[in-house]
mmCIF file of C-alpha atoms in Angstrom:
data_model
loop_
_atom_site.group_PDB
_atom_site.id
_atom_site.type_symbol
_atom_site.label_atom_id
_atom_site.label_comp_id
_atom_site.label_asym_id
_atom_site.label_seq_id
_atom_site.Cartn_x
_atom_site.Cartn_y
_atom_site.Cartn_z
ATOM 1 C CA UNK Z 69 0.000 0.000 0.000
ATOM 2 C CA UNK Z 70 1.138 3.522 -0.682
ATOM 3 C CA UNK Z 71 -0.120 6.634 1.013
ATOM 4 C CA UNK Z 72 1.019 10.204 0.882
ATOM 5 C CA UNK Z 73 1.285 13.166 3.182
ATOM 6 C CA UNK Z 74 1.403 16.176 0.839
ATOM 7 C CA UNK Z 75 1.698 18.692 3.681
ATOM 8 C CA UNK Z 76 4.532 16.854 5.464
ATOM 9 C CA UNK Z 77 8.114 18.070 5.352
ATOM 10 C CA UNK Z 78 7.202 21.772 5.003
ATOM 11 C CA UNK Z 79 4.534 21.012 2.388
ATOM 12 C CA UNK Z 80 7.040 19.345 0.069
ATOM 13 C CA UNK Z 81 5.269 16.014 0.673
ATOM 14 C CA UNK Z 82 6.266 12.434 1.481
ATOM 15 C CA UNK Z 83 5.198 9.023 0.162
ATOM 16 C CA UNK Z 84 4.901 6.175 2.681
ATOM 17 C CA UNK Z 85 4.985 2.504 1.704
ATOM 18 C CA UNK Z 86 3.116 -0.109 3.746
ATOM 19 C CA UNK Z 87 2.976 -3.884 3.657
ATOM 20 C CA UNK Z 88 0.406 -6.125 5.305
ATOM 21 C CA UNK Z 89 1.879 -9.445 6.432
ATOM 22 C CA UNK Z 90 -1.232 -10.488 8.299
ATOM 23 C CA UNK Z 91 -4.139 -10.301 5.861
ATOM 24 C CA UNK Z 92 -6.650 -11.347 8.565
ATOM 25 C CA UNK Z 93 -6.082 -8.285 10.733
ATOM 26 C CA UNK Z 94 -5.051 -5.872 7.973
ATOM 27 C CA UNK Z 95 -2.199 -4.646 10.172
ATOM 28 C CA UNK Z 96 -0.007 -2.391 8.133
ATOM 29 C CA UNK Z 97 3.696 -1.954 8.626
ATOM 30 C CA UNK Z 98 5.916 0.691 7.140
ATOM 31 C CA UNK Z 99 7.868 -0.826 4.279
ATOM 32 C CA UNK Z 100 11.072 0.926 3.325
ATOM 33 C CA UNK Z 101 11.983 0.895 -0.347
ATOM 34 C CA UNK Z 102 14.860 -1.597 -0.525
ATOM 35 C CA UNK Z 103 17.009 0.573 -2.789
ATOM 36 C CA UNK Z 104 16.455 3.797 -0.858
ATOM 37 C CA UNK Z 105 15.994 2.645 2.729
ATOM 38 C CA UNK Z 106 13.843 5.732 3.227
ATOM 39 C CA UNK Z 107 10.510 7.206 2.203
ATOM 40 C CA UNK Z 108 10.233 9.241 -0.979
ATOM 41 C CA UNK Z 109 10.083 12.967 -0.360
ATOM 42 C CA UNK Z 110 9.103 15.802 -2.644
ATOM 43 C CA UNK Z 111 11.853 18.037 -3.957
ATOM 44 C CA UNK Z 112 10.317 21.490 -3.464
ATOM 45 C CA UNK Z 113 8.820 23.114 -0.382
ATOM 46 C CA UNK Z 114 5.166 23.995 -0.909
ATOM 47 C CA UNK Z 115 4.692 21.740 -3.961
ATOM 48 C CA UNK Z 116 2.332 19.273 -2.193
ATOM 49 C CA UNK Z 117 4.101 16.196 -3.620
ATOM 50 C CA UNK Z 118 1.710 13.272 -3.284
ATOM 51 C CA UNK Z 119 -1.494 15.304 -3.549
ATOM 52 C CA UNK Z 120 -2.826 12.826 -6.128
ATOM 53 C CA UNK Z 121 -1.600 9.360 -7.059
ATOM 54 C CA UNK Z 122 -2.559 6.809 -9.694
ATOM 55 C CA UNK Z 123 -1.249 3.368 -10.666
ATOM 56 C CA UNK Z 124 -1.186 1.501 -13.941
ATOM 57 C CA UNK Z 125 1.242 -0.373 -16.162
ATOM 58 C CA UNK Z 126 2.098 2.567 -18.395
ATOM 59 C CA UNK Z 127 5.100 1.057 -20.186
ATOM 60 C CA UNK Z 128 3.557 -2.403 -20.709
ATOM 61 C CA UNK Z 129 6.296 -4.269 -18.816
ATOM 62 C CA UNK Z 130 3.890 -6.194 -16.562
ATOM 63 C CA UNK Z 131 4.555 -4.080 -13.446
ATOM 64 C CA UNK Z 132 2.434 -1.241 -12.109
ATOM 65 C CA UNK Z 133 3.918 2.221 -12.399
ATOM 66 C CA UNK Z 134 3.114 5.036 -9.992
ATOM 67 C CA UNK Z 135 2.132 8.591 -10.923
ATOM 68 C CA UNK Z 136 2.507 11.183 -8.168
ATOM 69 C CA UNK Z 137 1.493 14.813 -8.500
ATOM 70 C CA UNK Z 138 2.903 17.998 -7.032
ATOM 71 C CA UNK Z 139 0.220 20.467 -8.182
ATOM 72 C CA UNK Z 140 1.821 23.521 -6.580
ATOM 73 C CA UNK Z 141 5.323 22.928 -7.947
ATOM 74 C CA UNK Z 142 6.741 26.332 -8.948
ATOM 75 C CA UNK Z 143 8.999 27.391 -11.773
ATOM 76 C CA UNK Z 144 10.178 30.550 -13.493
ATOM 77 C CA UNK Z 145 8.001 31.818 -16.338
ATOM 78 C CA UNK Z 146 9.381 31.517 -19.859
ATOM 79 C CA UNK Z 147 9.946 35.282 -19.838
ATOM 80 C CA UNK Z 148 11.862 34.812 -16.553
ATOM 81 C CA UNK Z 149 9.831 37.634 -15.057
ATOM 82 C CA UNK Z 150 8.242 35.786 -12.142
ATOM 83 C CA UNK Z 151 7.836 32.460 -10.370
ATOM 84 C CA UNK Z 152 4.487 30.723 -10.742
ATOM 85 C CA UNK Z 153 2.918 27.553 -9.348
ATOM 86 C CA UNK Z 154 2.267 25.392 -12.368
ATOM 87 C CA UNK Z 155 2.472 21.813 -11.037
ATOM 88 C CA UNK Z 156 4.158 18.658 -12.279
ATOM 89 C CA UNK Z 157 3.703 14.889 -12.231
ATOM 90 C CA UNK Z 158 6.349 12.273 -11.414
ATOM 91 C CA UNK Z 159 6.235 8.804 -12.996
ATOM 92 C CA UNK Z 160 7.959 6.042 -11.009
ATOM 93 C CA UNK Z 161 8.418 2.780 -12.911
ATOM 94 C CA UNK Z 162 7.692 -0.429 -11.041
ATOM 95 C CA UNK Z 163 9.783 -3.589 -11.232
ATOM 96 C CA UNK Z 164 9.754 -7.022 -9.559
ATOM 97 C CA UNK Z 165 12.307 -6.142 -6.854
ATOM 98 C CA UNK Z 166 11.102 -2.887 -5.307
ATOM 99 C CA UNK Z 167 7.974 -0.865 -4.737
ATOM 100 C CA UNK Z 168 9.383 1.923 -6.891
ATOM 101 C CA UNK Z 169 12.498 1.192 -8.912
ATOM 102 C CA UNK Z 170 13.640 4.665 -9.934
ATOM 103 C CA UNK Z 171 12.650 6.781 -6.939
ATOM 104 C CA UNK Z 172 15.759 8.926 -7.296
ATOM 105 C CA UNK Z 173 15.195 9.512 -11.032
ATOM 106 C CA UNK Z 174 11.518 9.509 -11.935
ATOM 107 C CA UNK Z 175 10.270 10.668 -15.310
ATOM 108 C CA UNK Z 176 8.841 14.161 -14.850
ATOM 109 C CA UNK Z 177 5.857 15.462 -16.773
ATOM 110 C CA UNK Z 178 5.955 19.238 -16.679
ATOM 111 C CA UNK Z 179 2.874 21.429 -16.861
ATOM 112 C CA UNK Z 180 2.399 22.383 -20.519
ATOM 113 C CA UNK Z 181 1.656 26.041 -19.840
ATOM 114 C CA UNK Z 182 3.290 28.945 -18.047
ATOM 115 C CA UNK Z 183 0.197 29.826 -16.053
ATOM 116 C CA UNK Z 184 -0.932 28.900 -12.568
ATOM 117 C CA UNK Z 185 -2.796 25.724 -13.465
ATOM 118 C CA UNK Z 186 -2.444 23.257 -10.538
ATOM 119 C CA UNK Z 187 -1.380 20.659 -13.103
ATOM 120 C CA UNK Z 188 -1.729 17.305 -11.376
ATOM 121 C CA UNK Z 189 -4.415 18.288 -8.882
ATOM 122 C CA UNK Z 190 -6.298 15.299 -10.291
ATOM 123 C CA UNK Z 191 -4.818 12.103 -11.759
ATOM 124 C CA UNK Z 192 -6.635 9.106 -13.202
ATOM 125 C CA UNK Z 193 -5.670 5.830 -14.817
ATOM 126 C CA UNK Z 194 -8.194 5.634 -17.668
ATOM 127 C CA UNK Z 195 -7.374 2.302 -19.320
ATOM 128 C CA UNK Z 196 -6.325 1.954 -22.949
ATOM 129 C CA UNK Z 197 -8.649 4.482 -24.585
ATOM 130 C CA UNK Z 198 -6.838 4.622 -27.943
ATOM 131 C CA UNK Z 199 -6.390 0.812 -28.107
ATOM 132 C CA UNK Z 200 -2.614 0.872 -28.677
ATOM 133 C CA UNK Z 201 -2.023 -1.802 -25.968
ATOM 134 C CA UNK Z 202 -0.594 0.789 -23.548
ATOM 135 C CA UNK Z 203 -2.446 2.134 -20.518
ATOM 136 C CA UNK Z 204 -3.452 5.787 -20.668
ATOM 137 C CA UNK Z 205 -3.927 8.393 -17.950
ATOM 138 C CA UNK Z 206 -5.469 11.815 -17.466
ATOM 139 C CA UNK Z 207 -4.000 14.808 -15.633
ATOM 140 C CA UNK Z 208 -6.233 17.639 -14.474
ATOM 141 C CA UNK Z 209 -5.240 21.300 -14.406
ATOM 142 C CA UNK Z 210 -8.305 23.028 -12.921
ATOM 143 C CA UNK Z 211 -6.952 26.585 -12.948
ATOM 144 C CA UNK Z 212 -5.641 26.618 -16.503
ATOM 145 C CA UNK Z 213 -7.389 28.712 -19.190
ATOM 146 C CA UNK Z 214 -8.367 31.523 -16.810
ATOM 147 C CA UNK Z 215 -9.784 29.021 -14.290
ATOM 148 C CA UNK Z 216 -11.888 27.209 -16.917
ATOM 149 C CA UNK Z 217 -9.607 24.189 -16.411
ATOM 150 C CA UNK Z 218 -8.129 21.552 -18.677
ATOM 151 C CA UNK Z 219 -7.672 17.788 -18.710
ATOM 152 C CA UNK Z 220 -4.651 16.338 -20.485
ATOM 153 C CA UNK Z 221 -4.784 12.783 -21.827
ATOM 154 C CA UNK Z 222 -1.479 10.906 -22.110
ATOM 155 C CA UNK Z 223 -1.214 7.721 -24.145
#
């Protein structure tokens, strides 16, 4: 099991991994990632890493991959005139040996616009909607387009 605490660690967020050895009592024990020996923490204060999460086998390797959002991740505008909260999504690939195999080097999906969008506020695994044999997912950006919002489909 994976849970997040997006306001932990000065709002940079933390992911916690749990394992249940006793399925009758559903007791959960903190499971440290074997390669990291620590929980996965967000990389920017105030980004709310872990606000939304979704799982699915995105690369078709037979192992679930984990998407984790940080909807208040900030970056400099393209004009370098100010810092804005645009959001981003991290993709951690699963493998047979660890909960998350590349926790130090996830693939990062950046917000496509230079506006305050809260990209990643919502994440969803949506199946294989284009029937290319790869799982697809949606990322919400509710404040994009002058607060009209946008949903991005990745496949």
